[in-house]
mmCIF file of C-alpha atoms in Angstrom:
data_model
loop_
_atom_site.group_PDB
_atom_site.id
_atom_site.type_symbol
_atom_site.label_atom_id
_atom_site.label_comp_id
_atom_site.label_asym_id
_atom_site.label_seq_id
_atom_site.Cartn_x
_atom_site.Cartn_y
_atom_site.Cartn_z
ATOM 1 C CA UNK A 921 1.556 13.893 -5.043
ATOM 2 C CA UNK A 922 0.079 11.977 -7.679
ATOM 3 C CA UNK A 923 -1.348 8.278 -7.291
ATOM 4 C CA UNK A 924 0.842 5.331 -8.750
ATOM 5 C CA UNK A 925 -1.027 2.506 -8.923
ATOM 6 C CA UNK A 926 1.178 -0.052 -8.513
ATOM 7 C CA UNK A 927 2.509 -2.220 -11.820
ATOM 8 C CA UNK A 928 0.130 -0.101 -14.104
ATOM 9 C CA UNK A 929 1.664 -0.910 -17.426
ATOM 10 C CA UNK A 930 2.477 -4.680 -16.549
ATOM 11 C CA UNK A 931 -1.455 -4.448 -15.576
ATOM 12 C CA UNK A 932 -3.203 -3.191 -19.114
ATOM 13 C CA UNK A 933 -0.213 -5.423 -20.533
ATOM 14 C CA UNK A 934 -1.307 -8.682 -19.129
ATOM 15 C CA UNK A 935 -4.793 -8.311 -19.143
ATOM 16 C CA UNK A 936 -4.928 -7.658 -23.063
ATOM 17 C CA UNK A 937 -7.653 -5.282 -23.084
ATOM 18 C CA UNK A 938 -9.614 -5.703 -26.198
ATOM 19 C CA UNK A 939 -11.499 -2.336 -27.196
ATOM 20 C CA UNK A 940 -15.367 -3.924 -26.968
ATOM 21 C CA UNK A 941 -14.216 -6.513 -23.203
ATOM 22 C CA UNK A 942 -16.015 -6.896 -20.171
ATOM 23 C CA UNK A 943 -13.199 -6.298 -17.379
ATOM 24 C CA UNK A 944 -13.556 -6.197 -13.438
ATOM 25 C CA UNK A 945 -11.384 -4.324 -10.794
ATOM 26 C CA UNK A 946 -12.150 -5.912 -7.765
ATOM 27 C CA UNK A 947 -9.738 -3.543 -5.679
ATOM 28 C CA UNK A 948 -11.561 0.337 -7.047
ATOM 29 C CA UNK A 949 -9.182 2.071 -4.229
ATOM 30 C CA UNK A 950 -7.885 5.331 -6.265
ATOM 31 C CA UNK A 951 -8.641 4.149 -9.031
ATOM 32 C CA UNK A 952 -5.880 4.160 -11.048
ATOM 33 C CA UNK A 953 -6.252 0.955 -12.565
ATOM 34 C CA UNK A 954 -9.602 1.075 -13.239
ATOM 35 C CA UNK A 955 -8.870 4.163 -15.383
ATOM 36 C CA UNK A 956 -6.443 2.836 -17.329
ATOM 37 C CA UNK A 957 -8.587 0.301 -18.543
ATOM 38 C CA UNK A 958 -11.570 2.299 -19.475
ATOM 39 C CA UNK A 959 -9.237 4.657 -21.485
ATOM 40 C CA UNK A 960 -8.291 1.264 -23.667
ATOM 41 C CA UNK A 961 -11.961 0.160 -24.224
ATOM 42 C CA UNK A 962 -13.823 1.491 -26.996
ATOM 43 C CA UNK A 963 -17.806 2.716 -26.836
ATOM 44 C CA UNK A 964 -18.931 -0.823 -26.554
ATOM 45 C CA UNK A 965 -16.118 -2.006 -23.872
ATOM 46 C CA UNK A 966 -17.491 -2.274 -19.740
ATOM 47 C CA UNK A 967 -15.906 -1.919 -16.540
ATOM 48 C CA UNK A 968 -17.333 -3.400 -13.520
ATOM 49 C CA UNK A 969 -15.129 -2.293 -10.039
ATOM 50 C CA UNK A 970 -15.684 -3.454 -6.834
ATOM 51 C CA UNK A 971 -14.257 -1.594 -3.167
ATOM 52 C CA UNK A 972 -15.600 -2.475 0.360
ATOM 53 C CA UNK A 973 -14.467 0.575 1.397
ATOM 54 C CA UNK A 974 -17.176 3.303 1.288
ATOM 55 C CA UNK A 975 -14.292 6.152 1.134
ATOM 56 C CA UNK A 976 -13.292 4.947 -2.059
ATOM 57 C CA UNK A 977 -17.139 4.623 -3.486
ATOM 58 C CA UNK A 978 -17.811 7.824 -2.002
ATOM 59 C CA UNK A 979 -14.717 10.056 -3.631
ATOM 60 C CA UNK A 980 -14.672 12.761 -5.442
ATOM 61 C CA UNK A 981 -12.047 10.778 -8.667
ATOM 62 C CA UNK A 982 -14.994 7.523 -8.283
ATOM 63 C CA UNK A 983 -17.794 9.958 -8.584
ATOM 64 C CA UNK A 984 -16.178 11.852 -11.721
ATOM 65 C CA UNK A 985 -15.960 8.525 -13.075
ATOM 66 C CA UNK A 986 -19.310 7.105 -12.827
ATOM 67 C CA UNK A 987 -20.229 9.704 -15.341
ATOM 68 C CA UNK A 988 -18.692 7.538 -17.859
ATOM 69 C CA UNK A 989 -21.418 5.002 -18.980
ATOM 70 C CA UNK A 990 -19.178 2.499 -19.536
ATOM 71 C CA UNK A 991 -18.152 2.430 -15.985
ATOM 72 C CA UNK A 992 -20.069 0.989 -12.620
ATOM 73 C CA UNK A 993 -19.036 0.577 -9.472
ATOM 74 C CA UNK A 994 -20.439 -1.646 -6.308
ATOM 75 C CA UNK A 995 -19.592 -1.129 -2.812
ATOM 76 C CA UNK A 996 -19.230 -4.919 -1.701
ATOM 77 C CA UNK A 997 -16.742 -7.652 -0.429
ATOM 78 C CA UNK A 998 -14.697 -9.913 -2.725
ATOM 79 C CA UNK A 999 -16.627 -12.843 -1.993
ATOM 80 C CA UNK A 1000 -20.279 -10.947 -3.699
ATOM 81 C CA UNK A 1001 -18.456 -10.734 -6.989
ATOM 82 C CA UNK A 1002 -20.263 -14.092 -8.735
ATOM 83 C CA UNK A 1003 -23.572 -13.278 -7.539
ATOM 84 C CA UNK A 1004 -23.148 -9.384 -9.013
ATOM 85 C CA UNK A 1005 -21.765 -10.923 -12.047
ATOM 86 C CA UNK A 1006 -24.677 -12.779 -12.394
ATOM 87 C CA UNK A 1007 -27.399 -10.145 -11.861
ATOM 88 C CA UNK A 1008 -25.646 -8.154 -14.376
ATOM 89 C CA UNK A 1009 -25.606 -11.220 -16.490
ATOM 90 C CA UNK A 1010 -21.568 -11.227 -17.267
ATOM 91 C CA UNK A 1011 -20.797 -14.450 -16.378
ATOM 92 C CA UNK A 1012 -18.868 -16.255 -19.001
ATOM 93 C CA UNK A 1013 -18.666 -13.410 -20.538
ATOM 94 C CA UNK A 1014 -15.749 -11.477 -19.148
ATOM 95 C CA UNK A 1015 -12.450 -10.985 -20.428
ATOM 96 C CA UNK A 1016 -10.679 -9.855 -17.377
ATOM 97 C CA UNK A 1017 -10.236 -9.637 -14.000
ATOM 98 C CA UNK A 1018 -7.642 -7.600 -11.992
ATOM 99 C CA UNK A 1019 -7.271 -7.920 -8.142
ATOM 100 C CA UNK A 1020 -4.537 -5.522 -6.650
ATOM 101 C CA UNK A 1021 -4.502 -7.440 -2.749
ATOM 102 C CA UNK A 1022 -3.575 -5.182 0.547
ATOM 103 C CA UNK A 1023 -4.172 -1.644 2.149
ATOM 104 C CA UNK A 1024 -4.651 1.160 -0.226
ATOM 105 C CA UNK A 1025 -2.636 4.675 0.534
ATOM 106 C CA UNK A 1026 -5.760 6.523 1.493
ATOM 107 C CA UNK A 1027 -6.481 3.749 3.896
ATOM 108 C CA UNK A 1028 -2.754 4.360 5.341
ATOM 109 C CA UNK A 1029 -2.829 7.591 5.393
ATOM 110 C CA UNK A 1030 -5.654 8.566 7.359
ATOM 111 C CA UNK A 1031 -5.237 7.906 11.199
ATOM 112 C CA UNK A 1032 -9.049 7.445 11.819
ATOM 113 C CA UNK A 1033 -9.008 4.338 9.592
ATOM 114 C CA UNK A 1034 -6.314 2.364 12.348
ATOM 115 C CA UNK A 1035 -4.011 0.782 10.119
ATOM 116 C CA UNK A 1036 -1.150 2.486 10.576
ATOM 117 C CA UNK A 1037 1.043 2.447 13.631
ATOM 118 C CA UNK A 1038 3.006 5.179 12.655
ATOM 119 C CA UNK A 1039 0.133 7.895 12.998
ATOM 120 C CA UNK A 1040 -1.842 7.916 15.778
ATOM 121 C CA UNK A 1041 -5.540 6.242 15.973
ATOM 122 C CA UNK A 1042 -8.399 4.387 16.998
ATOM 123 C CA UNK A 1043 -7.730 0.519 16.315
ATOM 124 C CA UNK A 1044 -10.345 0.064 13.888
ATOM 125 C CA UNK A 1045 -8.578 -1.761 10.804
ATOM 126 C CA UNK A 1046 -11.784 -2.477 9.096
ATOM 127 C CA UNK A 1047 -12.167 -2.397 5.311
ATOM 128 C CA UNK A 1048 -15.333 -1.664 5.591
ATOM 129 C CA UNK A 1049 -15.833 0.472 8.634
ATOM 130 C CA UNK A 1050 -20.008 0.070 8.142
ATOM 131 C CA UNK A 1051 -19.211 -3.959 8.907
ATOM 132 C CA UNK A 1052 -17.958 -5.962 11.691
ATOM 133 C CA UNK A 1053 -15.938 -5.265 14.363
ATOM 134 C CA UNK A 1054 -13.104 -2.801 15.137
ATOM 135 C CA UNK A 1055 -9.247 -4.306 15.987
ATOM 136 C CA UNK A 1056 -9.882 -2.277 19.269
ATOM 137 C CA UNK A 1057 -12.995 -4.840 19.893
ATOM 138 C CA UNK A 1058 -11.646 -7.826 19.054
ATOM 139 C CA UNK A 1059 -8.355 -7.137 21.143
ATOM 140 C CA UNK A 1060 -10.609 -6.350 24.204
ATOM 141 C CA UNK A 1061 -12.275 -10.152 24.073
ATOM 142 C CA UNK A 1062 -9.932 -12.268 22.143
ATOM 143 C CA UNK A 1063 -8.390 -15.352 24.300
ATOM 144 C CA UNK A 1064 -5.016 -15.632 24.297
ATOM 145 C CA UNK A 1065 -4.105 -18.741 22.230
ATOM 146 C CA UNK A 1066 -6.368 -17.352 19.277
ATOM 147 C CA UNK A 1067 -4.175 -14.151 19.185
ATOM 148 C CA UNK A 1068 -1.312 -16.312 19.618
ATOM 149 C CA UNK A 1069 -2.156 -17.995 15.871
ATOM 150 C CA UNK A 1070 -3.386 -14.990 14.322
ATOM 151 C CA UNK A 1071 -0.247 -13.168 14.998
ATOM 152 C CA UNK A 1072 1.857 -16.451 14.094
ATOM 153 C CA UNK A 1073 0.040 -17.403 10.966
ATOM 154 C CA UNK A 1074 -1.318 -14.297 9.538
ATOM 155 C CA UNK A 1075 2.037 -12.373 10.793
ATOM 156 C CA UNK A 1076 4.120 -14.992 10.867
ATOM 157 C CA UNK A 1077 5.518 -13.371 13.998
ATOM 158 C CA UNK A 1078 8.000 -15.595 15.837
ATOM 159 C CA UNK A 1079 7.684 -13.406 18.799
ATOM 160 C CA UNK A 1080 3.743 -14.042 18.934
ATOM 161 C CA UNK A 1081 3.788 -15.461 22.065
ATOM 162 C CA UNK A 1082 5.416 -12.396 24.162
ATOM 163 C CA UNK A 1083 3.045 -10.153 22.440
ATOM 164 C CA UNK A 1084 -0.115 -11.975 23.195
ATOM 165 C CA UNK A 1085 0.497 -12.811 26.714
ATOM 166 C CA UNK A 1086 1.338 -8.611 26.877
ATOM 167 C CA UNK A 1087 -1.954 -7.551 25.288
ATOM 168 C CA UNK A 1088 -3.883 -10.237 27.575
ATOM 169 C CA UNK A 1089 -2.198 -8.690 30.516
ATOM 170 C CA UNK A 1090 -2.320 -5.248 29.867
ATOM 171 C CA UNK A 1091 -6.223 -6.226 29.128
ATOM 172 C CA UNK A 1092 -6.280 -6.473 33.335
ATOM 173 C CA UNK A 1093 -6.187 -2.976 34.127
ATOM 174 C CA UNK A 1094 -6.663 -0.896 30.636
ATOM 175 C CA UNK A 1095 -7.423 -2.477 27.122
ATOM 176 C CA UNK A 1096 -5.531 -1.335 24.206
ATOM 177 C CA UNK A 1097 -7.422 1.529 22.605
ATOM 178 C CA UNK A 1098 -5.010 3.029 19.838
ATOM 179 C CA UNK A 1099 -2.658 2.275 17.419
ATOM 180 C CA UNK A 1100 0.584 4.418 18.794
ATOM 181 C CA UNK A 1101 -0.630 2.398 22.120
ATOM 182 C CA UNK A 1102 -0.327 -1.258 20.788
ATOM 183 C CA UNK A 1103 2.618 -0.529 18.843
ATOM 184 C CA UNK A 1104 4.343 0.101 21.902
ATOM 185 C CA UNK A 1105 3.336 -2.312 23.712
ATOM 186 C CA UNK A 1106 4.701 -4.395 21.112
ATOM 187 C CA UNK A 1107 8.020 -2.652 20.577
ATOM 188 C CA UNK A 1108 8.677 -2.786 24.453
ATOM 189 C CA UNK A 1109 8.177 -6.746 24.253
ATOM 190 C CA UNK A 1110 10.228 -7.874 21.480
ATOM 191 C CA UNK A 1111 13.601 -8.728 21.944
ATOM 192 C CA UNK A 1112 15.155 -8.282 18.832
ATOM 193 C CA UNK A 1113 14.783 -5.775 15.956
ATOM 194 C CA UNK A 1114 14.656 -6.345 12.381
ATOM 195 C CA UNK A 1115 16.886 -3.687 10.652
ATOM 196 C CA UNK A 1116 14.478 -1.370 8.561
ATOM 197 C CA UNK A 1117 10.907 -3.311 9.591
ATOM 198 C CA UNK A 1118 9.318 -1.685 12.908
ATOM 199 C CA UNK A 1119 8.231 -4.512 15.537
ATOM 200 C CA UNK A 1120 5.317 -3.998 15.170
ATOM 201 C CA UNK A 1121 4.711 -4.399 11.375
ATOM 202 C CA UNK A 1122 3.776 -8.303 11.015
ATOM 203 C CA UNK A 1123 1.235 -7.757 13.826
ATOM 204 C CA UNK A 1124 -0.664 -5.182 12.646
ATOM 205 C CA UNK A 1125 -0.715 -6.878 9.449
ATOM 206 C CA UNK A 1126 -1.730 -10.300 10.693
ATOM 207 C CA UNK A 1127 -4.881 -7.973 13.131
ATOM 208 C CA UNK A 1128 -6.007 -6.585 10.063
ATOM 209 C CA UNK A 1129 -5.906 -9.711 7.906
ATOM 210 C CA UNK A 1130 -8.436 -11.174 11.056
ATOM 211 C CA UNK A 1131 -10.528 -8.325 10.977
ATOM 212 C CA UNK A 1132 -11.435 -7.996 7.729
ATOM 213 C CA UNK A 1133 -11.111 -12.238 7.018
ATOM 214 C CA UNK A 1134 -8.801 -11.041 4.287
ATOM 215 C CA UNK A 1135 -7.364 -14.550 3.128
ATOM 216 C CA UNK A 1136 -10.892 -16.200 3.282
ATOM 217 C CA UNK A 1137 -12.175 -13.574 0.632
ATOM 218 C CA UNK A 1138 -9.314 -13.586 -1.525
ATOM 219 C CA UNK A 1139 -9.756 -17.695 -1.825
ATOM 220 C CA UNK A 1140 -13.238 -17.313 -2.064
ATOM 221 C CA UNK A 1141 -13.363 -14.597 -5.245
ATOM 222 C CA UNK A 1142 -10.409 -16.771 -7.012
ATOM 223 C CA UNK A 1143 -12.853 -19.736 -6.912
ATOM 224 C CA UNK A 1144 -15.541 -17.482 -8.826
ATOM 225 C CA UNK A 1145 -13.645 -15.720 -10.850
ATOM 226 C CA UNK A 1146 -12.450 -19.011 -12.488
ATOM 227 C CA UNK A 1147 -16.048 -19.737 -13.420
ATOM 228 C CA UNK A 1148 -16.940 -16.111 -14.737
ATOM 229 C CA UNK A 1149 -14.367 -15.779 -17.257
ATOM 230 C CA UNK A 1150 -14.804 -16.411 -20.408
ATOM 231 C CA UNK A 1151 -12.471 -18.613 -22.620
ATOM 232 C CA UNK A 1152 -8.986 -16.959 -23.048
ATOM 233 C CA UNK A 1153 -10.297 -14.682 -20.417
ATOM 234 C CA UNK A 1154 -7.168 -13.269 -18.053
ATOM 235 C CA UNK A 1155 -6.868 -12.950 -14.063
ATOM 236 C CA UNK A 1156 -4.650 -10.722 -12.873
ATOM 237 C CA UNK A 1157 -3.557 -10.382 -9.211
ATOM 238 C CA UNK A 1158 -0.937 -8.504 -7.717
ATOM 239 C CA UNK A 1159 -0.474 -9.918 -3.824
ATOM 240 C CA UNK A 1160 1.771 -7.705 -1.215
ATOM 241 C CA UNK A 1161 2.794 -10.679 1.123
ATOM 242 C CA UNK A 1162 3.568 -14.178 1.005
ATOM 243 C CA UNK A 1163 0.764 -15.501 2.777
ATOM 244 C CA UNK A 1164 -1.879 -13.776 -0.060
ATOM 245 C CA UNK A 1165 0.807 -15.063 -2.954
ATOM 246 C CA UNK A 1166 0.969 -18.137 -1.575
ATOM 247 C CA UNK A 1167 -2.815 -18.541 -1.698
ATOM 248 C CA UNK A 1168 -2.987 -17.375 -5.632
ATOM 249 C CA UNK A 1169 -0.129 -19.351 -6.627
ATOM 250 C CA UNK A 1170 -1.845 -22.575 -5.542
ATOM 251 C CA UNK A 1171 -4.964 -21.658 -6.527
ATOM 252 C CA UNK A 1172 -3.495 -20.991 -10.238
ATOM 253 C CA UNK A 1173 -1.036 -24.424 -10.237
ATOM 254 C CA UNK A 1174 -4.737 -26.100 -8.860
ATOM 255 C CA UNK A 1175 -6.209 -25.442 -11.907
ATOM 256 C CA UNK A 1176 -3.769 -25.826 -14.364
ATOM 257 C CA UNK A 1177 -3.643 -29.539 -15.874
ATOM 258 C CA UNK A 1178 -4.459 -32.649 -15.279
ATOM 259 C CA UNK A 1179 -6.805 -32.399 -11.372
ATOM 260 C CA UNK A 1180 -5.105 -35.084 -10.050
ATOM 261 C CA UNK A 1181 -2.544 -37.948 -11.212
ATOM 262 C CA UNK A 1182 -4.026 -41.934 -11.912
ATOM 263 C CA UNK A 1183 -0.566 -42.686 -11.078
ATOM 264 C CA UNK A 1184 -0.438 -45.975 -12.640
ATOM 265 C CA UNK A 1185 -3.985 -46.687 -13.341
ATOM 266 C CA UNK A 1186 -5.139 -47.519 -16.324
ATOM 267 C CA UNK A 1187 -7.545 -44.682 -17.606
ATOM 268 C CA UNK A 1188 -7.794 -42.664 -20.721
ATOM 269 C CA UNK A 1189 -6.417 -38.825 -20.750
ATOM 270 C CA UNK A 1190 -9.663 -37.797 -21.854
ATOM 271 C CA UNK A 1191 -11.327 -39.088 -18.610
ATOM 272 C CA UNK A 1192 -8.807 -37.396 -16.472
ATOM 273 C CA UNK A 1193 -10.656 -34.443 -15.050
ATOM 274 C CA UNK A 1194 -8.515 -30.932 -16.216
ATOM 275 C CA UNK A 1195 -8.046 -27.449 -14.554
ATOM 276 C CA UNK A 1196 -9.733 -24.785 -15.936
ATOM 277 C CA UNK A 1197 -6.801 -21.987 -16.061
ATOM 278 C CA UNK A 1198 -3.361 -22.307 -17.336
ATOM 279 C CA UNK A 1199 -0.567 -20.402 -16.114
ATOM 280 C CA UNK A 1200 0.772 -17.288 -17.932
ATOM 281 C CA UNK A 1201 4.087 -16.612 -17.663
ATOM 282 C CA UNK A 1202 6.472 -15.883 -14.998
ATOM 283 C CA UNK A 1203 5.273 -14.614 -11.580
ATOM 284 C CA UNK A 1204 6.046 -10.316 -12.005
ATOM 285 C CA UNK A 1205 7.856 -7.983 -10.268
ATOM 286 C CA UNK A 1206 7.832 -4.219 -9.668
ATOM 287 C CA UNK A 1207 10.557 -2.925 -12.094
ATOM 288 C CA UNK A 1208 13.869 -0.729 -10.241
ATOM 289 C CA UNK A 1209 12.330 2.607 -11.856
ATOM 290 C CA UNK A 1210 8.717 2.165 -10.151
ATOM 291 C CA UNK A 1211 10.124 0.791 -6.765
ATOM 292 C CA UNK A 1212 12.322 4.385 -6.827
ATOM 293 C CA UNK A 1213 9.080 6.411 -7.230
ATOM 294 C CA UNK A 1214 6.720 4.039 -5.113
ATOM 295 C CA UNK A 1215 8.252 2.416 -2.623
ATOM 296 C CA UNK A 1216 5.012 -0.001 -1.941
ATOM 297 C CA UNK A 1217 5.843 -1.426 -5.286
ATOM 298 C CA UNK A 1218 9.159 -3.179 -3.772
ATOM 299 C CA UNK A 1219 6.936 -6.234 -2.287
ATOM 300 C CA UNK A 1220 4.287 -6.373 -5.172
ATOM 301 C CA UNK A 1221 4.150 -9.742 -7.380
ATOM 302 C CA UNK A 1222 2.200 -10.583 -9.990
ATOM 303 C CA UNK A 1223 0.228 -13.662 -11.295
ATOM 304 C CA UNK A 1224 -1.701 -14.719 -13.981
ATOM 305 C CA UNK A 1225 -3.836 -17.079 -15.842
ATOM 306 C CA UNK A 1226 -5.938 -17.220 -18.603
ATOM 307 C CA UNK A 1227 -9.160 -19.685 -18.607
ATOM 308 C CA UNK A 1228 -8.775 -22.478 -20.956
#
């Protein structure tokens, strides 16, 4: 089957690629998107994309592409992207930047990699699995009122407590070692079932988001890609859940206007310190005809803001 990236046309739409831009990917994964742009730029145009995942650095469609001069690609974290940008000498000099948030289908799909608790595998969950420590690891020595706010903040799972006192207990005499194994433990815990959402979705998702300090990064690399922009420069991010949208839409509403209100002081406007983005638009859904094709694309929405 062949890759959809998800929101491809709203994606070249919204960033405006100009034929002789500097743009960055920070989310390589497939590929897709990265593609698309270099087949907009002209001979003088540059793409810079960025994956912590080795697999996608190491595959066959990233390695076909680094034959095109235009096109490099690091294997690094979100939060490396301003001091890259500055080795390579970009900064303030980039038209776009394009961060598609969440777990990529190759990550889903292959059992090794732990995400997925409807195939069978070792709890790892790292993006990165050269980095850190596995799910399986951190289940084995977390205490249970840390697991308790992971799952409830980063899951927003109302049943965290049930599920962390199980895991704790089960701890005792056997830790949790794969993915079919925690996702039953959590399915024999909770009460009631969401119709169409497996039990044991939000917790997985609020594991990995630990493991791989997913919500730390993402406000980290909005911070610097504010100041690597250039003027009229676009950001682009397409989050997957509400606690990643939540994070961008604040971030974009922080910069936009006037930093904070004199109320009724008496100062001049021009001594009222400004954002540097502005909002673009309307926050972007997946259109009925993608969603049918890629399902994923159902909880995608999209952001952006152009530096001022």
């Amino acid at each position: 089957m062949e890759h959809l990236p998800v929101m491809f046309a709203e994606v070249l739409q919204q960033l405006a690629i100009k034929e002789d831009g500097v743009y960055l990917d920070c989310t390589f994964g497939r590929g897709g998107h990265s593609q698309g742009i270099l087949n907009l730029l002209g001979p003088a145009g540059r793409l810079l994309a960025f994956d912590r995942d080795l697999d996608a650095i190491d595959s066959d469609y990233a390695q076909a592409m680094l034959e095109d001069k235009r096109f490099d690609l690091k294997h690094t974290p979100f939060s490396e992207l301003e001091n890259i940008v500055t080795n390579a000498g970009l900064v303030g000099k980039v038209d776009g930047i394009l961060m598609d948030l969440g777990v990529s289908s190759p990550q889903l799909d292959n059992p090794e990699r732990g995400f997925s608790f409807l195939r069978d595998g070792p709890l790892d969950m790292r993006m990165d699995g050269n980095a850190g420590i596995t799910a399986e690891q951190w289940l084995a020595s977390v205490d249970e009122k840390e697991l308790v706010e992971v799952l409830f903040e980063y899951g927003e799972e109302r049943f965290a407590r049930r599920i962390a006192h199980a895991v704790i207990e089960r701890r005792v005499d056997a830790p949790v070692r794969t993915t079919r194994e925690l996702a039953k433990l959590i399915e024999d815990v909770v009460p009631v079932k969401e119709k169409h959402k497996h039990p044991a979705t939000r917790s997985f998702q609020a594991i990995r988001i630990k493991i791989n300090s997913e919500l730390d990064e993402l406000k980290t690399v909005l911070q610097q890609s504010a100041k690597i922009l250039k003027p009229s420069g676009r950001l682009v991010v397409i989050s997957f859940h509400s606690l990643e949208d939540r994070i961008v839409k604040r971030f974009i509403r922080a910069e936009s206007g006037a930093k904070y209100n004199p109320g009724k002081l008496p100062i001049k406007e021009v001594d009222i310190a400004k954002g540097i983005l502005k909002k673009v638009g309307k926050a972007l859904r997946a259109e009925q005809q993608e969603i049918n094709l890629n399902p994923r694309a159902r909880s995608a929405i999209m952001r952006v803001a152009e530096k001022v």
